[in-house]
């Protein structure tokens, strides 16, 4: 029990008074006893009040000016105000009261105005804390080497004050003494052999004392020999007794210093690949040997042993040095789990057979190999062996109608009984439902719905999914219980990797088609996000695409993608995209604006952002750009056409509005007709040209008058005709063009109102027997005839053709004055 303020050693109080300097002075040119500081207690409980006083003796303070000195206080560096008064004998006294001290250590300074400056003339140091905490967990250990008793404990709460710790001990009927004192603040010390009495009980406890009190631990009552640490025994030999059993016998020897004691020992052992130990208790130390069974055949084991006093108190010795032993072997036992697949191959059947290695309790030693035969072993008959391997799978071919093969394992002690493998066809019904959930970071629980028909067993296959085409290791296991609908798979399961799981139901006469499911044992954020690509962009939309992340880097099922885009004004938008899509079109963008786009891939375990893609929208869309270019192209073509038209005005005019020659300006206008009837004046209602009744053709090249044919030959030269034809006027059919560059072999001139075609005025026809045009090139078309219209009294509003003259040759015919002809056109 802790005792406050009582029983404190006198030496401790003196030492505290020396450490806590109650007064001190600091002045320039003054005596040391000019001022003194006194406190009610140099050590106080934490948070309690303190009072102090400072006394100034003027006669001992040299250089102090006349008048009343001004006294002030400092608590460390914090100014404090006291009450100053005059004391006995002309002294000046200042009293200070601090209501609460909440720091473990503080210095209280008395200051005075001295020669115009504030000087520290006295000081007192004050400590605050708590009584010491109660020590606990006291334990001791006896070393048989030097028989020193080492005790350890746990210190109590820190009191923030100097504390004195001691280990006390008392024998029966003897006063308590200090057995040992810890050094350098440690919480242990060793009791020397001279203070111990072996095989007799004693009490030990720990005391902790400071200026505010003392605390003691619980008392420990022990016999030093009960807490002695013994030396471990030594294992000497291990062997199997009797042979061909699972029992072993061990022998050991005790340490010489423990030989006179009654000891209790323990034996522990484990297989080489097993991390846990099996313990055999209650072994008598002086027995020297022990026999134990239930060991596996052909297995390497590690053995260790330890001892302590038989009183069941004290400490165990350390475990002995490990000793190894391998039990003898035995032929393998049990049936092997098998799985197979078959396919036809060139008139035979190819079989891929896999099996599980026997469990350690069935292998009975190290398996040397496996044998696959077409029949079971019988007396005097050795079956045909199709495969002999040290692996756990084999590919071989058998006849097509082979329905069974036999698998056995062998070791140095013999061969196991054969496991019959029935090669069933895969044609049974599949499972209705299959799903998987994590069973831990390295395991998966697989669940399925029971098949509608009885099932003998189930086979589970699983393999890691890879994005690269490569051969993946396939794991499998057999569930022999046909009624189960769940199992745990643990082989080769890694976190953050995807696995494809298949479950095959095994029926009595067939293997069911498998059901499949994909699963992760644990998911996290993808290692990488997809990289964005720009497929197309317009003024208000942009089409993006990306490639899926490799399955090894997905770290889980991709639930969705999120596309973020932001412009230069930090307007951020986003859209969630289904994980099955690999493209997305952003709508509602501003024309000619820069955007930063990135994509985030998410799984159930987190999300990962991809790198940013910068894009700039266009001013116009593709259709608008095409329309603009098409419009500009059309405008350009029209401008080119107009330019050509202005440069080729005459040719364009000739192409679209050809000039028709005026017969009145041709060379016919110079001909003198032999006889010409008077021209009639055109009617008032229907004006037109007069009917041509006589045409005289002259051959200018010969200079002779050509013969004339007509109804009435003229008796005398007629009067000059009306100017329907004018002589020597240039032709207006084409500029500077002459009619009849080649001789016209046949010309017919027709006229007369009686022979005019219906609704046609009198006309003139020039016919040629050849295809040579009357006009020289370029001519819009070969002219075979011409007509011109006029008004004839005999035709009225009708018209007809009337042959007048047939010319074998017409030369030098010039046509001009087309502007003077009315309705002259090619026939």
mmCIF file of N, CA and C in Angstrom, residues 243-365:
data_model
loop_
_atom_site.group_PDB
_atom_site.id
_atom_site.type_symbol
_atom_site.label_atom_id
_atom_site.label_comp_id
_atom_site.label_asym_id
_atom_site.label_seq_id
_atom_site.Cartn_x
_atom_site.Cartn_y
_atom_site.Cartn_z
ATOM 1 N N UNK A 243 9.274 -53.369 -36.102
ATOM 2 C CA UNK A 243 9.268 -52.994 -37.526
ATOM 3 C C UNK A 243 7.860 -53.086 -38.113
ATOM 4 N N UNK A 244 7.669 -52.376 -39.232
ATOM 5 C CA UNK A 244 6.409 -52.337 -39.977
ATOM 6 C C UNK A 244 5.238 -51.849 -39.134
ATOM 7 N N UNK A 245 5.533 -51.011 -38.142
ATOM 8 C CA UNK A 245 4.470 -50.373 -37.371
ATOM 9 C C UNK A 245 4.702 -48.869 -37.391
ATOM 10 N N UNK A 246 3.731 -48.119 -36.848
ATOM 11 C CA UNK A 246 3.844 -46.660 -36.834
ATOM 12 C C UNK A 246 4.296 -46.141 -35.475
ATOM 13 N N UNK A 247 5.092 -46.927 -34.717
ATOM 14 C CA UNK A 247 5.585 -46.533 -33.401
ATOM 15 C C UNK A 247 7.092 -46.345 -33.426
ATOM 16 N N UNK A 248 7.579 -45.389 -32.580
ATOM 17 C CA UNK A 248 9.017 -45.149 -32.445
ATOM 18 C C UNK A 248 9.359 -45.094 -30.957
ATOM 19 N N UNK A 249 10.632 -45.379 -30.650
ATOM 20 C CA UNK A 249 11.148 -45.315 -29.281
ATOM 21 C C UNK A 249 12.280 -44.297 -29.234
ATOM 22 N N UNK A 250 12.223 -43.410 -28.203
ATOM 23 C CA UNK A 250 13.239 -42.382 -28.035
ATOM 24 C C UNK A 250 13.936 -42.567 -26.688
ATOM 25 N N UNK A 251 15.229 -42.269 -26.660
ATOM 26 C CA UNK A 251 16.011 -42.290 -25.416
ATOM 27 C C UNK A 251 16.712 -40.947 -25.249
ATOM 28 N N UNK A 252 16.946 -40.516 -23.977
ATOM 29 C CA UNK A 252 17.578 -39.230 -23.688
ATOM 30 C C UNK A 252 18.393 -39.333 -22.411
ATOM 31 N N UNK A 253 19.161 -38.260 -22.136
ATOM 32 C CA UNK A 253 19.971 -38.159 -20.911
ATOM 33 C C UNK A 253 19.781 -36.768 -20.337
ATOM 34 N N UNK A 254 19.684 -36.681 -18.960
ATOM 35 C CA UNK A 254 19.489 -35.404 -18.285
ATOM 36 C C UNK A 254 20.819 -34.673 -18.120
ATOM 37 N N UNK A 255 20.738 -33.359 -17.939
ATOM 38 C CA UNK A 255 21.938 -32.556 -17.702
ATOM 39 C C UNK A 255 22.528 -32.899 -16.341
ATOM 40 N N UNK A 256 23.841 -32.862 -16.173
ATOM 41 C CA UNK A 256 24.447 -33.255 -14.889
ATOM 42 C C UNK A 256 23.946 -32.434 -13.704
ATOM 43 N N UNK A 257 23.678 -31.139 -13.887
ATOM 44 C CA UNK A 257 23.243 -30.323 -12.759
ATOM 45 C C UNK A 257 21.802 -30.602 -12.362
ATOM 46 N N UNK A 258 21.078 -31.331 -13.251
ATOM 47 C CA UNK A 258 19.679 -31.654 -12.937
ATOM 48 C C UNK A 258 19.492 -33.110 -12.512
ATOM 49 N N UNK A 259 20.586 -33.843 -12.451
ATOM 50 C CA UNK A 259 20.462 -35.290 -12.223
ATOM 51 C C UNK A 259 19.890 -35.620 -10.853
ATOM 52 N N UNK A 260 20.069 -34.782 -9.859
ATOM 53 C CA UNK A 260 19.592 -35.071 -8.502
ATOM 54 C C UNK A 260 18.152 -34.618 -8.276
ATOM 55 N N UNK A 261 17.498 -34.074 -9.270
ATOM 56 C CA UNK A 261 16.147 -33.534 -9.108
ATOM 57 C C UNK A 261 15.114 -34.487 -9.703
ATOM 58 N N UNK A 262 13.910 -34.389 -9.155
ATOM 59 C CA UNK A 262 12.770 -35.080 -9.736
ATOM 60 C C UNK A 262 12.179 -34.183 -10.827
ATOM 61 N N UNK A 263 12.248 -34.687 -12.053
ATOM 62 C CA UNK A 263 11.868 -33.854 -13.206
ATOM 63 C C UNK A 263 10.654 -34.421 -13.924
ATOM 64 N N UNK A 264 9.921 -33.510 -14.553
ATOM 65 C CA UNK A 264 8.816 -33.862 -15.456
ATOM 66 C C UNK A 264 9.167 -33.299 -16.829
ATOM 67 N N UNK A 265 9.039 -34.113 -17.885
ATOM 68 C CA UNK A 265 9.504 -33.724 -19.227
ATOM 69 C C UNK A 265 8.373 -33.774 -20.245
ATOM 70 N N UNK A 266 8.593 -33.092 -21.377
ATOM 71 C CA UNK A 266 7.674 -33.069 -22.521
ATOM 72 C C UNK A 266 8.441 -33.353 -23.801
ATOM 73 N N UNK A 267 7.783 -34.074 -24.724
ATOM 74 C CA UNK A 267 8.352 -34.388 -26.031
ATOM 75 C C UNK A 267 7.451 -33.767 -27.094
ATOM 76 N N UNK A 268 8.067 -33.117 -28.081
ATOM 77 C CA UNK A 268 7.288 -32.589 -29.205
ATOM 78 C C UNK A 268 7.934 -33.032 -30.520
ATOM 79 N N UNK A 269 7.089 -33.184 -31.554
ATOM 80 C CA UNK A 269 7.573 -33.635 -32.862
ATOM 81 C C UNK A 269 6.659 -33.034 -33.940
ATOM 82 N N UNK A 270 7.171 -32.980 -35.151
ATOM 83 C CA UNK A 270 6.400 -32.532 -36.308
ATOM 84 C C UNK A 270 7.040 -33.069 -37.572
ATOM 85 N N UNK A 271 6.202 -33.205 -38.611
ATOM 86 C CA UNK A 271 6.723 -33.607 -39.916
ATOM 87 C C UNK A 271 7.512 -32.448 -40.520
ATOM 88 N N UNK A 272 8.382 -32.773 -41.460
ATOM 89 C CA UNK A 272 9.281 -31.754 -42.019
ATOM 90 C C UNK A 272 8.509 -30.632 -42.711
ATOM 91 N N UNK A 273 7.364 -30.957 -43.337
ATOM 92 C CA UNK A 273 6.583 -29.957 -44.060
ATOM 93 C C UNK A 273 5.407 -29.424 -43.251
ATOM 94 N N UNK A 274 5.317 -29.813 -41.999
ATOM 95 C CA UNK A 274 4.197 -29.396 -41.158
ATOM 96 C C UNK A 274 4.682 -28.321 -40.184
ATOM 97 N N UNK A 275 4.065 -27.117 -40.167
ATOM 98 C CA UNK A 275 4.558 -26.064 -39.268
ATOM 99 C C UNK A 275 4.137 -26.242 -37.817
ATOM 100 N N UNK A 276 3.178 -27.075 -37.530
ATOM 101 C CA UNK A 276 2.679 -27.234 -36.160
ATOM 102 C C UNK A 276 3.323 -28.432 -35.477
ATOM 103 N N UNK A 277 3.451 -28.347 -34.156
ATOM 104 C CA UNK A 277 4.071 -29.392 -33.356
ATOM 105 C C UNK A 277 2.989 -30.202 -32.641
ATOM 106 N N UNK A 278 3.228 -31.477 -32.527
ATOM 107 C CA UNK A 278 2.436 -32.349 -31.658
ATOM 108 C C UNK A 278 3.244 -32.588 -30.376
ATOM 109 N N UNK A 279 2.593 -32.473 -29.184
ATOM 110 C CA UNK A 279 3.283 -32.532 -27.891
ATOM 111 C C UNK A 279 2.820 -33.759 -27.123
ATOM 112 N N UNK A 280 3.794 -34.476 -26.534
ATOM 113 C CA UNK A 280 3.531 -35.622 -25.649
ATOM 114 C C UNK A 280 3.938 -35.190 -24.243
ATOM 115 N N UNK A 281 2.987 -35.201 -23.309
ATOM 116 C CA UNK A 281 3.241 -34.703 -21.952
ATOM 117 C C UNK A 281 3.308 -35.871 -20.951
ATOM 118 N N UNK A 282 3.694 -35.510 -19.688
ATOM 119 C CA UNK A 282 3.695 -36.489 -18.605
ATOM 120 C C UNK A 282 4.787 -37.525 -18.690
ATOM 121 N N UNK A 283 5.941 -37.161 -19.218
ATOM 122 C CA UNK A 283 7.053 -38.106 -19.332
ATOM 123 C C UNK A 283 7.965 -37.929 -18.114
ATOM 124 N N UNK A 284 8.258 -39.014 -17.420
ATOM 125 C CA UNK A 284 9.147 -38.974 -16.252
ATOM 126 C C UNK A 284 10.579 -38.756 -16.701
ATOM 127 N N UNK A 285 11.243 -37.790 -16.071
ATOM 128 C CA UNK A 285 12.592 -37.444 -16.505
ATOM 129 C C UNK A 285 13.598 -38.548 -16.288
ATOM 130 N N UNK A 286 13.473 -39.330 -15.203
ATOM 131 C CA UNK A 286 14.463 -40.360 -14.918
ATOM 132 C C UNK A 286 14.206 -41.636 -15.698
ATOM 133 N N UNK A 287 13.121 -41.718 -16.468
ATOM 134 C CA UNK A 287 12.840 -42.939 -17.243
ATOM 135 C C UNK A 287 13.902 -43.169 -18.300
ATOM 136 N N UNK A 288 14.323 -42.149 -18.952
ATOM 137 C CA UNK A 288 15.389 -42.275 -19.942
ATOM 138 C C UNK A 288 14.915 -42.671 -21.308
ATOM 139 N N UNK A 289 13.692 -43.181 -21.486
ATOM 140 C CA UNK A 289 13.191 -43.548 -22.824
ATOM 141 C C UNK A 289 11.668 -43.497 -22.792
ATOM 142 N N UNK A 290 11.105 -43.418 -24.006
ATOM 143 C CA UNK A 290 9.662 -43.378 -24.167
ATOM 144 C C UNK A 290 9.306 -43.926 -25.546
ATOM 145 N N UNK A 291 8.127 -44.556 -25.648
ATOM 146 C CA UNK A 291 7.636 -45.084 -26.924
ATOM 147 C C UNK A 291 6.326 -44.374 -27.274
ATOM 148 N N UNK A 292 6.251 -43.970 -28.557
ATOM 149 C CA UNK A 292 5.051 -43.262 -29.006
ATOM 150 C C UNK A 292 4.687 -43.758 -30.403
ATOM 151 N N UNK A 293 3.363 -43.806 -30.709
ATOM 152 C CA UNK A 293 2.869 -44.324 -31.990
ATOM 153 C C UNK A 293 2.136 -43.228 -32.763
ATOM 154 N N UNK A 294 1.398 -43.669 -33.785
ATOM 155 C CA UNK A 294 0.618 -42.786 -34.669
ATOM 156 C C UNK A 294 1.497 -41.940 -35.579
ATOM 157 N N UNK A 295 2.681 -42.444 -35.900
ATOM 158 C CA UNK A 295 3.518 -41.770 -36.883
ATOM 159 C C UNK A 295 3.189 -42.294 -38.278
ATOM 160 N N UNK A 296 3.406 -41.456 -39.295
ATOM 161 C CA UNK A 296 3.180 -41.858 -40.679
ATOM 162 C C UNK A 296 4.392 -42.599 -41.208
ATOM 163 N N UNK A 297 4.127 -43.529 -42.149
ATOM 164 C CA UNK A 297 5.210 -44.319 -42.740
ATOM 165 C C UNK A 297 5.995 -43.457 -43.734
ATOM 166 N N UNK A 298 7.296 -43.699 -43.729
ATOM 167 C CA UNK A 298 8.161 -43.022 -44.700
ATOM 168 C C UNK A 298 8.189 -41.521 -44.558
ATOM 169 N N UNK A 299 8.024 -40.998 -43.362
ATOM 170 C CA UNK A 299 7.936 -39.548 -43.147
ATOM 171 C C UNK A 299 9.108 -39.087 -42.292
ATOM 172 N N UNK A 300 9.682 -37.929 -42.638
ATOM 173 C CA UNK A 300 10.760 -37.326 -41.872
ATOM 174 C C UNK A 300 10.156 -36.472 -40.759
ATOM 175 N N UNK A 301 10.648 -36.716 -39.496
ATOM 176 C CA UNK A 301 10.131 -35.999 -38.343
ATOM 177 C C UNK A 301 11.277 -35.308 -37.607
ATOM 178 N N UNK A 302 10.907 -34.171 -36.907
ATOM 179 C CA UNK A 302 11.825 -33.466 -36.019
ATOM 180 C C UNK A 302 11.340 -33.670 -34.583
ATOM 181 N N UNK A 303 12.299 -34.024 -33.669
ATOM 182 C CA UNK A 303 11.966 -34.310 -32.262
ATOM 183 C C UNK A 303 12.755 -33.359 -31.358
ATOM 184 N N UNK A 304 12.081 -32.851 -30.274
ATOM 185 C CA UNK A 304 12.719 -32.031 -29.241
ATOM 186 C C UNK A 304 12.122 -32.386 -27.876
ATOM 187 N N UNK A 305 12.897 -32.074 -26.786
ATOM 188 C CA UNK A 305 12.466 -32.437 -25.440
ATOM 189 C C UNK A 305 12.892 -31.350 -24.443
ATOM 190 N N UNK A 306 12.093 -31.163 -23.368
ATOM 191 C CA UNK A 306 12.415 -30.212 -22.311
ATOM 192 C C UNK A 306 11.907 -30.773 -20.970
ATOM 193 N N UNK A 307 12.440 -30.214 -19.829
ATOM 194 C CA UNK A 307 12.078 -30.709 -18.493
ATOM 195 C C UNK A 307 11.972 -29.551 -17.504
ATOM 196 N N UNK A 308 11.335 -29.835 -16.365
ATOM 197 C CA UNK A 308 11.260 -28.926 -15.224
ATOM 198 C C UNK A 308 11.077 -29.767 -13.960
ATOM 199 N N UNK A 309 11.087 -29.109 -12.784
ATOM 200 C CA UNK A 309 10.905 -29.828 -11.522
ATOM 201 C C UNK A 309 9.521 -30.447 -11.473
ATOM 202 N N UNK A 310 9.447 -31.588 -10.818
ATOM 203 C CA UNK A 310 8.206 -32.360 -10.792
ATOM 204 C C UNK A 310 7.110 -31.684 -9.988
ATOM 205 N N UNK A 311 7.450 -30.624 -9.242
ATOM 206 C CA UNK A 311 6.451 -29.948 -8.430
ATOM 207 C C UNK A 311 5.463 -29.136 -9.255
ATOM 208 N N UNK A 312 5.647 -29.101 -10.564
ATOM 209 C CA UNK A 312 4.772 -28.399 -11.500
ATOM 210 C C UNK A 312 4.804 -26.893 -11.290
ATOM 211 N N UNK A 313 5.835 -26.401 -10.569
ATOM 212 C CA UNK A 313 6.021 -24.980 -10.423
ATOM 213 C C UNK A 313 7.377 -24.609 -11.004
ATOM 214 N N UNK A 314 7.527 -23.349 -11.338
ATOM 215 C CA UNK A 314 8.798 -22.917 -11.904
ATOM 216 C C UNK A 314 8.756 -22.869 -13.419
ATOM 217 N N UNK A 315 9.942 -22.938 -13.986
ATOM 218 C CA UNK A 315 10.083 -22.712 -15.412
ATOM 219 C C UNK A 315 10.560 -23.971 -16.106
ATOM 220 N N UNK A 316 10.093 -24.142 -17.355
ATOM 221 C CA UNK A 316 10.604 -25.211 -18.195
ATOM 222 C C UNK A 316 12.002 -24.863 -18.670
ATOM 223 N N UNK A 317 12.767 -25.896 -18.895
ATOM 224 C CA UNK A 317 14.068 -25.687 -19.519
ATOM 225 C C UNK A 317 13.861 -25.319 -20.996
ATOM 226 N N UNK A 318 14.889 -24.888 -21.641
ATOM 227 C CA UNK A 318 14.814 -24.664 -23.078
ATOM 228 C C UNK A 318 14.636 -26.004 -23.795
ATOM 229 N N UNK A 319 14.090 -25.943 -25.034
ATOM 230 C CA UNK A 319 13.957 -27.174 -25.814
ATOM 231 C C UNK A 319 15.326 -27.676 -26.215
ATOM 232 N N UNK A 320 15.469 -28.973 -26.213
ATOM 233 C CA UNK A 320 16.751 -29.590 -26.580
ATOM 234 C C UNK A 320 17.050 -29.374 -28.057
ATOM 235 N N UNK A 321 18.254 -29.674 -28.425
ATOM 236 C CA UNK A 321 18.625 -29.613 -29.845
ATOM 237 C C UNK A 321 17.790 -30.622 -30.616
ATOM 238 N N UNK A 322 17.278 -30.187 -31.805
ATOM 239 C CA UNK A 322 16.372 -31.036 -32.589
ATOM 240 C C UNK A 322 17.113 -32.250 -33.138
ATOM 241 N N UNK A 323 16.398 -33.381 -33.153
ATOM 242 C CA UNK A 323 16.935 -34.619 -33.730
ATOM 243 C C UNK A 323 15.922 -35.124 -34.751
ATOM 244 N N UNK A 324 16.408 -35.525 -35.937
ATOM 245 C CA UNK A 324 15.554 -35.934 -37.050
ATOM 246 C C UNK A 324 15.539 -37.447 -37.192
ATOM 247 N N UNK A 325 14.385 -37.938 -37.666
ATOM 248 C CA UNK A 325 14.259 -39.384 -37.889
ATOM 249 C C UNK A 325 13.196 -39.613 -38.966
ATOM 250 N N UNK A 326 13.461 -40.555 -39.876
ATOM 251 C CA UNK A 326 12.525 -40.921 -40.939
ATOM 252 C C UNK A 326 11.994 -42.319 -40.650
ATOM 253 N N UNK A 327 10.689 -42.431 -40.583
ATOM 254 C CA UNK A 327 10.074 -43.735 -40.332
ATOM 255 C C UNK A 327 10.201 -44.626 -41.558
ATOM 256 N N UNK A 328 10.059 -45.955 -41.357
ATOM 257 C CA UNK A 328 10.209 -46.888 -42.477
ATOM 258 C C UNK A 328 8.978 -46.806 -43.382
ATOM 259 N N UNK A 329 9.141 -47.237 -44.662
ATOM 260 C CA UNK A 329 8.102 -47.113 -45.667
ATOM 261 C C UNK A 329 7.209 -48.344 -45.710
ATOM 262 N N UNK A 330 6.072 -48.137 -46.421
ATOM 263 C CA UNK A 330 5.086 -49.176 -46.629
ATOM 264 C C UNK A 330 4.434 -48.921 -47.979
ATOM 265 N N UNK A 331 3.924 -49.958 -48.631
ATOM 266 C CA UNK A 331 3.286 -49.791 -49.941
ATOM 267 C C UNK A 331 2.131 -48.787 -49.844
ATOM 268 N N UNK A 332 1.961 -47.940 -50.890
ATOM 269 C CA UNK A 332 0.873 -46.948 -50.862
ATOM 270 C C UNK A 332 -0.494 -47.599 -50.687
ATOM 271 N N UNK A 333 -1.408 -46.842 -50.135
ATOM 272 C CA UNK A 333 -2.755 -47.328 -49.870
ATOM 273 C C UNK A 333 -3.775 -46.342 -50.441
ATOM 274 N N UNK A 334 -5.034 -46.789 -50.497
ATOM 275 C CA UNK A 334 -6.138 -45.916 -50.877
ATOM 276 C C UNK A 334 -6.310 -45.785 -52.377
ATOM 277 N N UNK A 335 -7.388 -45.091 -52.777
ATOM 278 C CA UNK A 335 -7.721 -44.833 -54.170
ATOM 279 C C UNK A 335 -7.239 -43.443 -54.567
ATOM 280 N N UNK A 336 -6.853 -43.315 -55.837
ATOM 281 C CA UNK A 336 -6.387 -42.038 -56.365
ATOM 282 C C UNK A 336 -7.546 -41.286 -57.013
ATOM 283 N N UNK A 337 -7.571 -39.961 -56.809
ATOM 284 C CA UNK A 337 -8.540 -39.113 -57.495
ATOM 285 C C UNK A 337 -8.081 -38.920 -58.935
ATOM 286 N N UNK A 338 -8.966 -39.206 -59.902
ATOM 287 C CA UNK A 338 -8.608 -39.158 -61.322
ATOM 288 C C UNK A 338 -9.574 -38.257 -62.086
ATOM 289 N N UNK A 339 -9.098 -37.769 -63.219
ATOM 290 C CA UNK A 339 -9.892 -36.953 -64.151
ATOM 291 C C UNK A 339 -9.309 -37.157 -65.546
ATOM 292 N N UNK A 340 -10.168 -37.213 -66.540
ATOM 293 C CA UNK A 340 -9.736 -37.602 -67.870
ATOM 294 C C UNK A 340 -10.525 -36.843 -68.926
ATOM 295 N N UNK A 341 -9.977 -36.913 -70.165
ATOM 296 C CA UNK A 341 -10.678 -36.447 -71.364
ATOM 297 C C UNK A 341 -10.238 -37.341 -72.517
ATOM 298 N N UNK A 342 -11.134 -37.606 -73.451
ATOM 299 C CA UNK A 342 -10.866 -38.500 -74.576
ATOM 300 C C UNK A 342 -11.243 -37.814 -75.879
ATOM 301 N N UNK A 343 -10.571 -38.260 -76.995
ATOM 302 C CA UNK A 343 -10.910 -37.806 -78.341
ATOM 303 C C UNK A 343 -10.375 -38.824 -79.338
ATOM 304 N N UNK A 344 -11.088 -39.024 -80.461
ATOM 305 C CA UNK A 344 -10.626 -40.001 -81.457
ATOM 306 C C UNK A 344 -9.351 -39.533 -82.137
ATOM 307 N N UNK A 345 -8.509 -40.507 -82.504
ATOM 308 C CA UNK A 345 -7.237 -40.196 -83.155
ATOM 309 C C UNK A 345 -6.837 -41.360 -84.049
ATOM 310 N N UNK A 346 -7.087 -41.252 -85.376
ATOM 311 C CA UNK A 346 -6.632 -42.212 -86.387
ATOM 312 C C UNK A 346 -7.047 -43.639 -86.040
ATOM 313 N N UNK A 347 -8.320 -43.849 -85.841
ATOM 314 C CA UNK A 347 -8.843 -45.186 -85.584
ATOM 315 C C UNK A 347 -8.669 -45.654 -84.157
ATOM 316 N N UNK A 348 -8.037 -44.846 -83.308
ATOM 317 C CA UNK A 348 -7.880 -45.193 -81.903
ATOM 318 C C UNK A 348 -8.459 -44.064 -81.056
ATOM 319 N N UNK A 349 -8.337 -44.174 -79.769
ATOM 320 C CA UNK A 349 -8.856 -43.159 -78.850
ATOM 321 C C UNK A 349 -7.697 -42.608 -78.025
ATOM 322 N N UNK A 350 -7.528 -41.287 -78.095
ATOM 323 C CA UNK A 350 -6.479 -40.628 -77.329
ATOM 324 C C UNK A 350 -7.049 -40.228 -75.973
ATOM 325 N N UNK A 351 -6.331 -40.602 -74.901
ATOM 326 C CA UNK A 351 -6.784 -40.350 -73.539
ATOM 327 C C UNK A 351 -5.775 -39.438 -72.845
ATOM 328 N N UNK A 352 -6.311 -38.409 -72.227
ATOM 329 C CA UNK A 352 -5.492 -37.526 -71.386
ATOM 330 C C UNK A 352 -5.940 -37.771 -69.951
ATOM 331 N N UNK A 353 -5.106 -38.450 -69.173
ATOM 332 C CA UNK A 353 -5.462 -38.861 -67.816
ATOM 333 C C UNK A 353 -4.645 -38.056 -66.812
ATOM 334 N N UNK A 354 -5.341 -37.526 -65.815
ATOM 335 C CA UNK A 354 -4.696 -36.787 -64.731
ATOM 336 C C UNK A 354 -5.156 -37.372 -63.398
ATOM 337 N N UNK A 355 -4.290 -37.232 -62.388
ATOM 338 C CA UNK A 355 -4.636 -37.755 -61.065
ATOM 339 C C UNK A 355 -3.926 -36.945 -59.993
ATOM 340 N N UNK A 356 -4.441 -37.064 -58.779
ATOM 341 C CA UNK A 356 -3.849 -36.401 -57.632
ATOM 342 C C UNK A 356 -2.880 -37.355 -56.934
ATOM 343 N N UNK A 357 -1.754 -36.792 -56.477
ATOM 344 C CA UNK A 357 -0.809 -37.599 -55.716
ATOM 345 C C UNK A 357 -1.471 -38.050 -54.410
ATOM 346 N N UNK A 358 -1.147 -39.220 -53.931
ATOM 347 C CA UNK A 358 -1.769 -39.698 -52.681
ATOM 348 C C UNK A 358 -1.379 -38.806 -51.508
ATOM 349 N N UNK A 359 -2.290 -38.686 -50.544
ATOM 350 C CA UNK A 359 -2.023 -37.905 -49.349
ATOM 351 C C UNK A 359 -0.917 -38.573 -48.526
ATOM 352 N N UNK A 360 -0.217 -37.816 -47.667
ATOM 353 C CA UNK A 360 0.907 -38.397 -46.919
ATOM 354 C C UNK A 360 0.508 -39.632 -46.123
ATOM 355 N N UNK A 361 -0.678 -39.633 -45.535
ATOM 356 C CA UNK A 361 -1.089 -40.800 -44.762
ATOM 357 C C UNK A 361 -1.419 -41.999 -45.641
ATOM 358 N N UNK A 362 -1.515 -41.801 -46.976
ATOM 359 C CA UNK A 362 -1.765 -42.899 -47.902
ATOM 360 C C UNK A 362 -0.535 -43.260 -48.718
ATOM 361 N N UNK A 363 0.398 -42.299 -48.877
ATOM 362 C CA UNK A 363 1.589 -42.592 -49.681
ATOM 363 C C UNK A 363 2.528 -43.556 -48.974
ATOM 364 N N UNK A 364 2.601 -43.477 -47.608
ATOM 365 C CA UNK A 364 3.439 -44.395 -46.820
ATOM 366 C C UNK A 364 4.898 -44.335 -47.233
ATOM 367 N N UNK A 365 5.337 -43.163 -47.652
ATOM 368 C CA UNK A 365 6.721 -43.008 -48.069
ATOM 369 C C UNK A 365 6.795 -42.141 -49.319
#
